[in-house]
Tab-separated table of C-alpha atoms in Angstrom:
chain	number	residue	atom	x	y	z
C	1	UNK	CA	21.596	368.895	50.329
C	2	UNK	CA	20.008	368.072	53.422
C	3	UNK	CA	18.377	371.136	54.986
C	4	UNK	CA	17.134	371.050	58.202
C	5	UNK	CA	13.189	370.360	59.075
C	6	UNK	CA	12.846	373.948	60.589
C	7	UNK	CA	14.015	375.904	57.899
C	8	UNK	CA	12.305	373.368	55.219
C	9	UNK	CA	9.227	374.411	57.259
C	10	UNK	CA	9.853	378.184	57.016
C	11	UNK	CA	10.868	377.242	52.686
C	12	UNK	CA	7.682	376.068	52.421
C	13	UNK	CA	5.690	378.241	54.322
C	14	UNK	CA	6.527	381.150	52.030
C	15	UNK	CA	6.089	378.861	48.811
C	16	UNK	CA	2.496	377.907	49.957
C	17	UNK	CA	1.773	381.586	50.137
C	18	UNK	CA	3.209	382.327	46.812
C	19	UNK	CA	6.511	383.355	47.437
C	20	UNK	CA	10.037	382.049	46.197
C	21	UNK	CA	11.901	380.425	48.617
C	22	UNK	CA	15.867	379.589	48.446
C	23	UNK	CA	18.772	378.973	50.823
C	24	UNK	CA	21.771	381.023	50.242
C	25	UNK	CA	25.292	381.788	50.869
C	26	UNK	CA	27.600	379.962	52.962
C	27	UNK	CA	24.761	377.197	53.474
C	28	UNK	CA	24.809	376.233	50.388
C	29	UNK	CA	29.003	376.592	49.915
C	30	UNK	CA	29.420	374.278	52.883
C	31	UNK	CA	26.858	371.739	52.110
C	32	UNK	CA	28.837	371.549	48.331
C	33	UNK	CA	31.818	371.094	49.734
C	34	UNK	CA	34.341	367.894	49.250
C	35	UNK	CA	32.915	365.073	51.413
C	36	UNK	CA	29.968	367.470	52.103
C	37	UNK	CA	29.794	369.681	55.777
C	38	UNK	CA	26.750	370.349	57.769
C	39	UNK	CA	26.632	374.138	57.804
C	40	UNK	CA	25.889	375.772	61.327
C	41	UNK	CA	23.689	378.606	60.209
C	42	UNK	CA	21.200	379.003	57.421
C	43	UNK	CA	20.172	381.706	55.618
C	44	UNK	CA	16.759	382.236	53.129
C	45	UNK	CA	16.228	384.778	50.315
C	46	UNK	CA	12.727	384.901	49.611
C	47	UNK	CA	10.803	387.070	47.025
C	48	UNK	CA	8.177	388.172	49.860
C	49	UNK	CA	8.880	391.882	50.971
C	50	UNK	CA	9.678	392.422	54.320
C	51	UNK	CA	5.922	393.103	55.241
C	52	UNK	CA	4.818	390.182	53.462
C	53	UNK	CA	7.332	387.734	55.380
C	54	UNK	CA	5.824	389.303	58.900
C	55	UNK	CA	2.418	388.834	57.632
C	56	UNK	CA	2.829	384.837	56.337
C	57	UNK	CA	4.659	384.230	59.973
C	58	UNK	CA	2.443	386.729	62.428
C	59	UNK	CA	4.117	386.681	66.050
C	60	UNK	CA	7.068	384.307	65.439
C	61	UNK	CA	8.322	386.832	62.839
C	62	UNK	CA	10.658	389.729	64.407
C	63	UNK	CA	11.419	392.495	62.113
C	64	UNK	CA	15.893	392.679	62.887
C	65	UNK	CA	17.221	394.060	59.897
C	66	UNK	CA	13.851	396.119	57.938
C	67	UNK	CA	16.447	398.795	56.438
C	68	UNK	CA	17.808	395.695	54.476
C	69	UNK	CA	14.934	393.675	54.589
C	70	UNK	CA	15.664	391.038	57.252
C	71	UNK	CA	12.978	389.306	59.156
C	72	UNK	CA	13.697	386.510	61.659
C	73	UNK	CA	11.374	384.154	62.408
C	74	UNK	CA	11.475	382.093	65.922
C	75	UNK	CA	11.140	378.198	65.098
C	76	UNK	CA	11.409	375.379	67.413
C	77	UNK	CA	15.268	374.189	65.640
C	78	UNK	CA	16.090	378.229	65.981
C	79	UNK	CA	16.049	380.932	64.202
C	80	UNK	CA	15.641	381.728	60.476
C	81	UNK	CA	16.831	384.476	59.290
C	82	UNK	CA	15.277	385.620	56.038
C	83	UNK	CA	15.981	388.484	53.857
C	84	UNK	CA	14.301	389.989	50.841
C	85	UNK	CA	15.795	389.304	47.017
C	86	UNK	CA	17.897	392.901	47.434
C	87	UNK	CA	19.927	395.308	44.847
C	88	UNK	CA	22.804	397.381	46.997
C	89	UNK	CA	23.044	401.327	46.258
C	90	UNK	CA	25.922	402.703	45.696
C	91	UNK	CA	28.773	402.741	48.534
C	92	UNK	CA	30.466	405.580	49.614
C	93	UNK	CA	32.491	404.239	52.842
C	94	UNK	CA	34.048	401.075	51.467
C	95	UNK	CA	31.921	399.163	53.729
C	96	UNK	CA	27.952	399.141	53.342
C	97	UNK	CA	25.697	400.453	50.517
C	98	UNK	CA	23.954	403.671	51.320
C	99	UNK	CA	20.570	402.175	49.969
C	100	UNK	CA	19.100	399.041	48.968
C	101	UNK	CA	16.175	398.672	46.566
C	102	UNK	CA	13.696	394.883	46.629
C	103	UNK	CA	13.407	392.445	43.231
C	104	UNK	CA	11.604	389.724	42.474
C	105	UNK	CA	14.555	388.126	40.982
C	106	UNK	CA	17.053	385.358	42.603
C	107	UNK	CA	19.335	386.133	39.775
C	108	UNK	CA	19.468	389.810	40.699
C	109	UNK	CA	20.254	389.225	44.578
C	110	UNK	CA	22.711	386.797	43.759
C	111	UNK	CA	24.959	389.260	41.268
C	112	UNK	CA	25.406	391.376	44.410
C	113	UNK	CA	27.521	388.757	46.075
C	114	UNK	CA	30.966	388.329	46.901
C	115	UNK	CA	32.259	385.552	45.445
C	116	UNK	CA	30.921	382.778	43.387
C	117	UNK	CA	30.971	380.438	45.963
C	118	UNK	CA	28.654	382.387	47.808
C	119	UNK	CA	26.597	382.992	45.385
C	120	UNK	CA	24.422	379.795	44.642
C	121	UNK	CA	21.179	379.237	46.017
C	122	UNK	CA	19.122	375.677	47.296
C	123	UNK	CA	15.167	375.364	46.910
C	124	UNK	CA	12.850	372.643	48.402
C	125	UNK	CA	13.023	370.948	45.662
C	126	UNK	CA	16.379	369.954	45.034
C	127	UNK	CA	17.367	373.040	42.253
C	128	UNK	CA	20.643	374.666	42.260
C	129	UNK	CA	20.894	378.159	41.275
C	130	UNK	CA	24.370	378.960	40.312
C	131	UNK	CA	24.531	381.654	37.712
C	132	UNK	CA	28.117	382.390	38.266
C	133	UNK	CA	30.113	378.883	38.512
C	134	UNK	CA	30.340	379.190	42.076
C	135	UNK	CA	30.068	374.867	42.452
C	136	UNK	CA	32.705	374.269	40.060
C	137	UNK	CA	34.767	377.204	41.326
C	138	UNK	CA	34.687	375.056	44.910
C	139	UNK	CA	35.405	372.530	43.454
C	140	UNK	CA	38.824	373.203	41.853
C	141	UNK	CA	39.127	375.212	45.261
C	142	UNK	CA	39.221	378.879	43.263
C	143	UNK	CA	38.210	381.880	44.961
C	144	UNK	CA	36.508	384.176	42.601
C	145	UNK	CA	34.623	387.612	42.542
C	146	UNK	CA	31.407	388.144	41.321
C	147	UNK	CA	31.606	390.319	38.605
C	148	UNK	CA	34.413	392.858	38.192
C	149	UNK	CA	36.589	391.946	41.110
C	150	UNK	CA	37.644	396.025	41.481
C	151	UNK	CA	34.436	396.562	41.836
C	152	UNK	CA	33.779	394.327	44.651
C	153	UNK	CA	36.272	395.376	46.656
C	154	UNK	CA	35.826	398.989	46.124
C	155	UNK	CA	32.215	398.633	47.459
C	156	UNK	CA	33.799	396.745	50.592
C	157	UNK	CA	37.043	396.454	51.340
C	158	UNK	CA	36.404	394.044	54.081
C	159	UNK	CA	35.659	391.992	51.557
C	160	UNK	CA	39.237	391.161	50.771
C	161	UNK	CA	39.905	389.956	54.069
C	162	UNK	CA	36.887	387.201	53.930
C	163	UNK	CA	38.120	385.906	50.760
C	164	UNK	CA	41.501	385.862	52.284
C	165	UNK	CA	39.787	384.183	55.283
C	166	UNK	CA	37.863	381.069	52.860
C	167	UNK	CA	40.834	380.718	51.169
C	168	UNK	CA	42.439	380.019	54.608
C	169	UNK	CA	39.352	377.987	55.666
C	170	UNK	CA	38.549	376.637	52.348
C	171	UNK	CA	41.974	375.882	50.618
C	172	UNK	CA	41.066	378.406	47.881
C	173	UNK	CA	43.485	380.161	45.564
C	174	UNK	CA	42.480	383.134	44.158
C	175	UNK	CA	42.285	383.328	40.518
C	176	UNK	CA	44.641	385.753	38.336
C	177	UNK	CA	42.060	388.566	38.282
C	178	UNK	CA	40.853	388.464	41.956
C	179	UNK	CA	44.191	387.783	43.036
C	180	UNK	CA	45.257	391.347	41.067
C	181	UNK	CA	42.180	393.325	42.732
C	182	UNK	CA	43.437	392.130	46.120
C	183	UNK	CA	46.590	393.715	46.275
C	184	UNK	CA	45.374	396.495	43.957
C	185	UNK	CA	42.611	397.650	46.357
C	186	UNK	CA	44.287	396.803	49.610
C	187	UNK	CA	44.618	400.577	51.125
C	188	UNK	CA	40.747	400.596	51.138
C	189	UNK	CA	40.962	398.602	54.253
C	190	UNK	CA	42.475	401.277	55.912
C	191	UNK	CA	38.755	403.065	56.040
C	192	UNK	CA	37.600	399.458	57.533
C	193	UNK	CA	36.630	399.664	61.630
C	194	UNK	CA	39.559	397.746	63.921
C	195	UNK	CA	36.990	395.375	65.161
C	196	UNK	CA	35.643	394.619	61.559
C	197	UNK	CA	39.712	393.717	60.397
C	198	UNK	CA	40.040	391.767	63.867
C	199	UNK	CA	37.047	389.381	63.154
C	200	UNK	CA	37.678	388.766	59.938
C	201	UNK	CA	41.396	388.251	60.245
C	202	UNK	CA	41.165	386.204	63.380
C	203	UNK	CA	39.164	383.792	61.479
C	204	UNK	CA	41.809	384.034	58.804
C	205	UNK	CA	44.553	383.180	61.660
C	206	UNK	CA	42.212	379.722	62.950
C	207	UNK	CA	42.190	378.537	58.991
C	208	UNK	CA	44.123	375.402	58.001
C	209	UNK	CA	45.777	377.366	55.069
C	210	UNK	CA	46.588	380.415	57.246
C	211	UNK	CA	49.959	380.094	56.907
C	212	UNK	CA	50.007	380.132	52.423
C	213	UNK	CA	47.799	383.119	52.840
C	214	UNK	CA	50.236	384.991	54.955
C	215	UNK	CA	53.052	384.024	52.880
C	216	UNK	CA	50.310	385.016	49.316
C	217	UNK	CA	49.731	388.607	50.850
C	218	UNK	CA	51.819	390.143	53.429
C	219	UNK	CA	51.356	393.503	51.911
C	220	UNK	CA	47.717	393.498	52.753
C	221	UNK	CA	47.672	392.313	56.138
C	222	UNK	CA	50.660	394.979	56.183
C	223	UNK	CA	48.272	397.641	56.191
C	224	UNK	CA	46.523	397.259	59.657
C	225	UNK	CA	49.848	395.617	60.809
C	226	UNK	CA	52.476	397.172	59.059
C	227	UNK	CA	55.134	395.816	61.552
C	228	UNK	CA	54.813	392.350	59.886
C	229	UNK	CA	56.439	393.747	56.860
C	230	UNK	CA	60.284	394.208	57.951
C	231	UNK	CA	59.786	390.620	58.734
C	232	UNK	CA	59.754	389.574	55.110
C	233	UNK	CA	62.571	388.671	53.306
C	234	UNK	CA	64.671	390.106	56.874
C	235	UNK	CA	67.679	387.418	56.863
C	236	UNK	CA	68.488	386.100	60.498
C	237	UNK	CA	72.400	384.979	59.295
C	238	UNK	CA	72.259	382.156	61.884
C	239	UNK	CA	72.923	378.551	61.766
C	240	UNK	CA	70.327	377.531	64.123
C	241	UNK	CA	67.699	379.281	60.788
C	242	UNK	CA	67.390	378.173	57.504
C	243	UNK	CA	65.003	380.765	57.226
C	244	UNK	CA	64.447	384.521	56.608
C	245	UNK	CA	62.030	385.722	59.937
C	246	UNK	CA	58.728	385.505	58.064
C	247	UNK	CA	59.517	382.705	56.649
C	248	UNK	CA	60.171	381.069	59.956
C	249	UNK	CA	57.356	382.668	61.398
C	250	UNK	CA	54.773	380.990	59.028
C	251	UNK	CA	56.477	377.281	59.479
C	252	UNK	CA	56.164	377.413	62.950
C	253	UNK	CA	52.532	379.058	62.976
C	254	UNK	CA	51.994	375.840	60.792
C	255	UNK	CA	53.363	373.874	63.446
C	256	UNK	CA	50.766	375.025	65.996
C	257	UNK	CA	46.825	373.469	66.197
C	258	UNK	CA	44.329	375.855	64.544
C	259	UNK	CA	43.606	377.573	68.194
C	260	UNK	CA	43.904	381.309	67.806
C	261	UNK	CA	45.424	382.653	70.732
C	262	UNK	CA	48.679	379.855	69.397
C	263	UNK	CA	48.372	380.752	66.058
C	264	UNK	CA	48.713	384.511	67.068
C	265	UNK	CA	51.291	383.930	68.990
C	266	UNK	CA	53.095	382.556	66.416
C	267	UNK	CA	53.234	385.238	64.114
C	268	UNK	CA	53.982	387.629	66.515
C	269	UNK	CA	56.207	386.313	68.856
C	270	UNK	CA	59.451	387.273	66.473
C	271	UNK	CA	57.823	390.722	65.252
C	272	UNK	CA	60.494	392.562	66.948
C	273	UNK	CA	63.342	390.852	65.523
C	274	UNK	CA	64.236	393.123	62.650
C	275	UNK	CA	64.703	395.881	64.800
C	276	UNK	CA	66.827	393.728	67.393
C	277	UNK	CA	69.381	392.367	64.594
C	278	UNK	CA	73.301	392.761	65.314
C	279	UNK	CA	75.810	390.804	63.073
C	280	UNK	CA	78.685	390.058	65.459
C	281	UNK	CA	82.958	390.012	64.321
C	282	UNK	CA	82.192	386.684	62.569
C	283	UNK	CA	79.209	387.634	60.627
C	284	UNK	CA	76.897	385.767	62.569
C	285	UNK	CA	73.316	387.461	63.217
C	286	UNK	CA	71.767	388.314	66.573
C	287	UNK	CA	68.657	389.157	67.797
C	288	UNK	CA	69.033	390.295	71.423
C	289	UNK	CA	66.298	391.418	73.623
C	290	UNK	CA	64.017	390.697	70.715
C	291	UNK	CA	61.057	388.449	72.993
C	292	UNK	CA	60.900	392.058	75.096
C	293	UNK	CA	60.271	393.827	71.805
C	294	UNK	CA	58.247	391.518	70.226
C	295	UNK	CA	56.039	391.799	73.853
C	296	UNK	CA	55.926	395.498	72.704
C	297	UNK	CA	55.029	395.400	69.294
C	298	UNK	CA	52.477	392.438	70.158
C	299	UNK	CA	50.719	394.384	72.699
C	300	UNK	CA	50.430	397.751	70.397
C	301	UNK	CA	49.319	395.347	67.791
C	302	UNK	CA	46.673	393.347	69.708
C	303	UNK	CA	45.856	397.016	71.076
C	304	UNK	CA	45.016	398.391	67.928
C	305	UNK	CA	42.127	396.052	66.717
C	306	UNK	CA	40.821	396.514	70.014
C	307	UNK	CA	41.422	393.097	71.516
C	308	UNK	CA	39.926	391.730	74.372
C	309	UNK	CA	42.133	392.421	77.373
C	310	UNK	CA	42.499	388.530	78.592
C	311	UNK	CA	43.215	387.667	74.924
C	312	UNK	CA	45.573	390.141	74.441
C	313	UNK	CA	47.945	389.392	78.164
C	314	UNK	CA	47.735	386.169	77.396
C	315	UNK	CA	49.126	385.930	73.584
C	316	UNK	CA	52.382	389.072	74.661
C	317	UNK	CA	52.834	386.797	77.730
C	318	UNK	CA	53.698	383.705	75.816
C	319	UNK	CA	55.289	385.959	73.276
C	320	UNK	CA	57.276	387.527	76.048
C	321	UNK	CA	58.292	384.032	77.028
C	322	UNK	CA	58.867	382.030	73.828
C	323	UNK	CA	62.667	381.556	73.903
C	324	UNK	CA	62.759	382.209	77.922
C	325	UNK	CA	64.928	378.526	79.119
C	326	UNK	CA	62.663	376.523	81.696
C	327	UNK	CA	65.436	374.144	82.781
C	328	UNK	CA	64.040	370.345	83.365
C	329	UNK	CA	63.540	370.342	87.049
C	330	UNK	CA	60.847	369.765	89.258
C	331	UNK	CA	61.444	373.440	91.113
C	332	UNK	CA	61.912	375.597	87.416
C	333	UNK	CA	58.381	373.561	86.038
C	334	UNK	CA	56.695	374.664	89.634
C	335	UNK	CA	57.972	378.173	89.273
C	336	UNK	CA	56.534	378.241	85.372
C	337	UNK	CA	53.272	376.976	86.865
C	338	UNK	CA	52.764	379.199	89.444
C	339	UNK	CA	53.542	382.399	87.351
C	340	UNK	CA	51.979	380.691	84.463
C	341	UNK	CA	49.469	378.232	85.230
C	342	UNK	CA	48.563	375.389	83.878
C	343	UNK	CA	46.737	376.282	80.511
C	344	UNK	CA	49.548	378.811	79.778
C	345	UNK	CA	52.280	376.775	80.060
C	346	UNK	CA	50.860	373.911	77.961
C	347	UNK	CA	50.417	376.855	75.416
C	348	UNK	CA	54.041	377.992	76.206
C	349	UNK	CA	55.146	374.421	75.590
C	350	UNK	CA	53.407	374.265	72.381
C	351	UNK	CA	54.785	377.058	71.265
C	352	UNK	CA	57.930	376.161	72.009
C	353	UNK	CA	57.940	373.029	69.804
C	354	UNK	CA	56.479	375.304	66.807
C	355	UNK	CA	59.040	377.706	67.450
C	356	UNK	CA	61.914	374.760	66.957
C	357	UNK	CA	60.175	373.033	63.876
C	358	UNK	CA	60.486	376.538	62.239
C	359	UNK	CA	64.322	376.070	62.654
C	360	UNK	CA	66.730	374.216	60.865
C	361	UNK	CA	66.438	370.309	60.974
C	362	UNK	CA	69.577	369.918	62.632
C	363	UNK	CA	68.095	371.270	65.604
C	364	UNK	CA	65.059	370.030	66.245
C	365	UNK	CA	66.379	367.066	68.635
C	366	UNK	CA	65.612	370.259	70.853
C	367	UNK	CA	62.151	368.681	70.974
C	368	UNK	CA	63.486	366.049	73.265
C	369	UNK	CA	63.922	368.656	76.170
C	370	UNK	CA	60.597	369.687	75.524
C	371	UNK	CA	59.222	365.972	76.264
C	372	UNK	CA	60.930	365.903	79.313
C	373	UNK	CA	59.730	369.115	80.820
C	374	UNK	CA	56.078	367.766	79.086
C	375	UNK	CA	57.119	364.506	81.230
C	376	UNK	CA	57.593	366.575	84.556
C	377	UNK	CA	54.824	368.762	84.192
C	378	UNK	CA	52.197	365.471	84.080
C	379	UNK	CA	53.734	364.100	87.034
C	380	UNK	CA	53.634	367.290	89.354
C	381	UNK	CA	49.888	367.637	88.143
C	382	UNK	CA	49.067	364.242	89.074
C	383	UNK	CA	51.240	364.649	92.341
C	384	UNK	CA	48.855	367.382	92.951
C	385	UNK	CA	51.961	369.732	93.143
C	386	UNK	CA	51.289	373.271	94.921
C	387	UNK	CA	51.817	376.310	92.855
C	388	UNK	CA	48.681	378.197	93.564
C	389	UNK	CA	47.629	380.091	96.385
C	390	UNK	CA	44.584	378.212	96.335
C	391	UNK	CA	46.258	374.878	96.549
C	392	UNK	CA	48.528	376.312	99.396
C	393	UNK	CA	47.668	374.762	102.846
C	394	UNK	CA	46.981	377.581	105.131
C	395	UNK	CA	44.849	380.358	104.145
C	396	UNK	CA	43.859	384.371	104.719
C	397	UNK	CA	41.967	383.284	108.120
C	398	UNK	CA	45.096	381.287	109.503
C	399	UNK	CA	47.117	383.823	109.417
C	400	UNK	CA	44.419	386.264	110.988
C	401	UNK	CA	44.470	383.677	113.563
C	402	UNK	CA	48.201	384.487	114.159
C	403	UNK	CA	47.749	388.069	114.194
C	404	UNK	CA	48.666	388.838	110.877
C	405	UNK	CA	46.599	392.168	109.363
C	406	UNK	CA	46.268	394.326	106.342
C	407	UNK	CA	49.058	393.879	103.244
C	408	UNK	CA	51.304	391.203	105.350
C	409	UNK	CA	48.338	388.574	105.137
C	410	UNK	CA	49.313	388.637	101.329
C	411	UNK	CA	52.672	388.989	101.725
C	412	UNK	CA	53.193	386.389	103.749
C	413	UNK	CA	50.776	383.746	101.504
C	414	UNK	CA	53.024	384.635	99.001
C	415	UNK	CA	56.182	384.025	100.589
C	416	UNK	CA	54.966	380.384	101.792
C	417	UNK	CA	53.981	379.650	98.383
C	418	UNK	CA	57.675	380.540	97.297
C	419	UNK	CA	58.929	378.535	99.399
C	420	UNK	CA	56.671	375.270	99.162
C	421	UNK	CA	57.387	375.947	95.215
C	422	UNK	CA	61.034	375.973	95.304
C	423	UNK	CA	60.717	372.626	97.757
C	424	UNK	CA	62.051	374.618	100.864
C	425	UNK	CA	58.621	374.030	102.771
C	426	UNK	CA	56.308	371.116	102.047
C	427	UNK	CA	52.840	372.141	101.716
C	428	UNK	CA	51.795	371.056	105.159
C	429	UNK	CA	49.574	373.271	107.242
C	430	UNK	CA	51.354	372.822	110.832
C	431	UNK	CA	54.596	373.152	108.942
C	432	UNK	CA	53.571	376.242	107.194
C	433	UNK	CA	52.308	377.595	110.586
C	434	UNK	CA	55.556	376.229	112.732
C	435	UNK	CA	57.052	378.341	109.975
C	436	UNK	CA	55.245	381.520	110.392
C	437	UNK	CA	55.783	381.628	114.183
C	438	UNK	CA	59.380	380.602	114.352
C	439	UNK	CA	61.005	382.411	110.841
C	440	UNK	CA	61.890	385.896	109.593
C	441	UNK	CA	59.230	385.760	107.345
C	442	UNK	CA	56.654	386.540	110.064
C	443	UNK	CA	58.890	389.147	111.087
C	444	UNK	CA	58.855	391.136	108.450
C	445	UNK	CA	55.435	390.806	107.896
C	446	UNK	CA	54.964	391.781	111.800
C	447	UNK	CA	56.651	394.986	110.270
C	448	UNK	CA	53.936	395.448	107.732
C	449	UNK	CA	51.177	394.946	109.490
C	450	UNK	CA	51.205	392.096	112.238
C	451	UNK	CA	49.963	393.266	115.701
């Protein structure tokens, strides 16, 4: 394992004043891994009590975590965090141990894990410490709790979501047991704080395997979002599916790059089908108005693990307009731009083609429409095609100039850019001007404001 020269230098630092040194944790998992991974942050255990790491460091050592015996120490590659060999109290919240007491012993800190994949430690010297078959668990990809899995996951229930998360990350499958304790203990993540289920599970969402985990354990992710669960099993009774909702839901999350805001998108953007379902005179199923209620349900959703704002408008926005029709044209892709923009409508596109992959076969020549509008969308961007206010040709001190005032300034911006976006104006600043002085447009806006 190749560790890095800083945190070799903090290793040996505590050895050469008598301590035991090891990295731990997802370090050590990463670097184990098939074909090997450079890990991004490392972590130390070290026998040394708090006090002792301060003293063997002096001013580069900050004391960030004392409670739990974390000291991080300030080297030129970053920082180190390093923590004291630890045994957790007893937890009473499902989330954190009320009190933790210092050992001497690697063995002991490393019974308090997780999992056995994080629990294997890496010395200076090249020595593995894996008391729990965490490298042989990664490698037959097995996810695995330390000890009695109920256990685990009574102490913190959070817990089940991060082994959820590395086996979306990781390509684990949970073994038998674990697998058992997972559903078993899944109501104890109703205790967990929104923003603790929202970190973990967004992670889950950016995994590679996101998509078997979902389909492994909807009745756990059910529990903070229990308006995925109607979705399983929920037949749509239409030729254009060959699958039930959730089951089209995970193919086309598949279908979408390992980008969150997409990959949320995708398994939300049919949440409110089961409630929109109608089975017309020839048994065929409907699901009518169900982007509007999926915007809903999204937006509650996203709401409730206390999402950032842009995040959220941006993922019930593209949910809103998953199955909206942008007809190939140079004027509908201008409109989409300009209430979209750019990014969003290469997201909306995107999701578009994941949302047709999840269908039946049959259908997906639909993908062809979606190269042409792709096809349309390059050239109007390379045309340097106006669907922005800031792209327009005249601006705010033009129409000043003119004697426009107040609201109609905006107003009449607007209306210009309508117009140059539907190809009624070209985006010409003495035509947009002839056009202001000679049209209703500055009319009305005289109305509104215009001296």
């Amino acid at each position: 394992m190749d560790i890095p020269e800083n945190v070799r230098t903090v290793l040996g630092a505590l050895e050469a004043a008598g301590h035991e040194a090891w990295c731990v944790g997802g370090c050590v998992r990463d670097a184990l891994r098939d074909g090997g991974q450079r890990p991004e942050d490392w972590d130390v255990a070290s026998s040394a009590l708090p006090e002792e790491t301060m003293a063997v460091f002096g001013s580069r050592a900050e004391p960030t975590g004392l409670k739990h015996g974390t000291v991080t120490v300030k080297t030129e590659g970053g920082p180190v965090e390093i923590t004291t060999y630890r045994i957790d109290g007893a937890y009473r919240d499902h989330r954190r141990p009320e009190s933790v007491s210092f050992t001497r012993s690697i063995g002991e800190d490393l019974a308090r894990r997780d999992f056995t994949v994080n629990a294997m430690a890496w010395n200076l010297r090249g020595e593995l410490r894996d008391p729990f078959g965490g490298r042989e668990d990664l490698r037959r990809r097995i996810l695995r709790c330390v000890g009695d899995p109920d256990r685990r996951f009574e102490e913190d229930a959070l817990r089940i979501l991060r082994g959820l998360r590395f086996s979306a990350a990781l390509g684990l499958s949970a073994e038998p047991g674990t697998a058992e304790a997972i559903r078993r203990n899944r109501e104890g993540l109703g205790d967990i704080a929104p923003e603790r289920i929202q970190s973990e599970f967004f992670k889950l969402l950016s995994g590679t395997w996101a998509a078997e985990v979902l389909r492994e354990y909807p009745e756990v992710f059910g529990v903070f979002w229990p308006e995925l669960l109607p979705m399983v099993g929920f037949g749509q009774r239409n030729r254009h599916h060959c699958y039930d909702v959730w089951e089209h839901t995970l193919h086309a999350l598949a279908a979408v790059p390992e980008d969150l805001t997409l990959r949320c998108t995708m398994l939300l953007h049919d949440v409110g089908k089961p409630a929109s379902f109608t089975l017309d005179e020839h048994g065929v199923g409907h699901f009518y108005g169900h982007p509007a209620a999926s915007r809903r349900l999204a937006d509650e959703m996203l709401r409730r693990l206390r999402c950032k704002t842009d995040f959220r408008e941006t993922v019930v926005r593209l949910v809103e307009w998953h199955d909206k029709n942008i007809p190939r044209t140079d004027k509908a892709i201008r409109r989409a731009l300009r209430i979209l923009g750019e990014q969003d409508l290469r997201r909306l596109i995107l999701v578009k083609r994941a949302d047709n992959l999840g269908q039946a076969p049959e259908y997906w020549d639909r993908q062809k429409e979606l190269d042409k509008a792709e096809e349309i969308l390059e050239r109007l961007l390379a045309e340097d095609a106006c669907f922005s206010l800031k792209q327009l040709a005249v601006k705010g001190g033009d129409l000043l100039a003119l004697g426009f005032s107040g609201p109609a300034v905006g107003e009449a911006l607007n209306g210009l850019l309508g117009k140059v976006v539907d190809g009624a104006l070209p985006n010409r600043r003495e035509a947009l001007l002839a056009y202001l002085q000679n049209e209703p447009l500055a009319e009305g806006a005289a109305k509104d404001g215009r001296e």
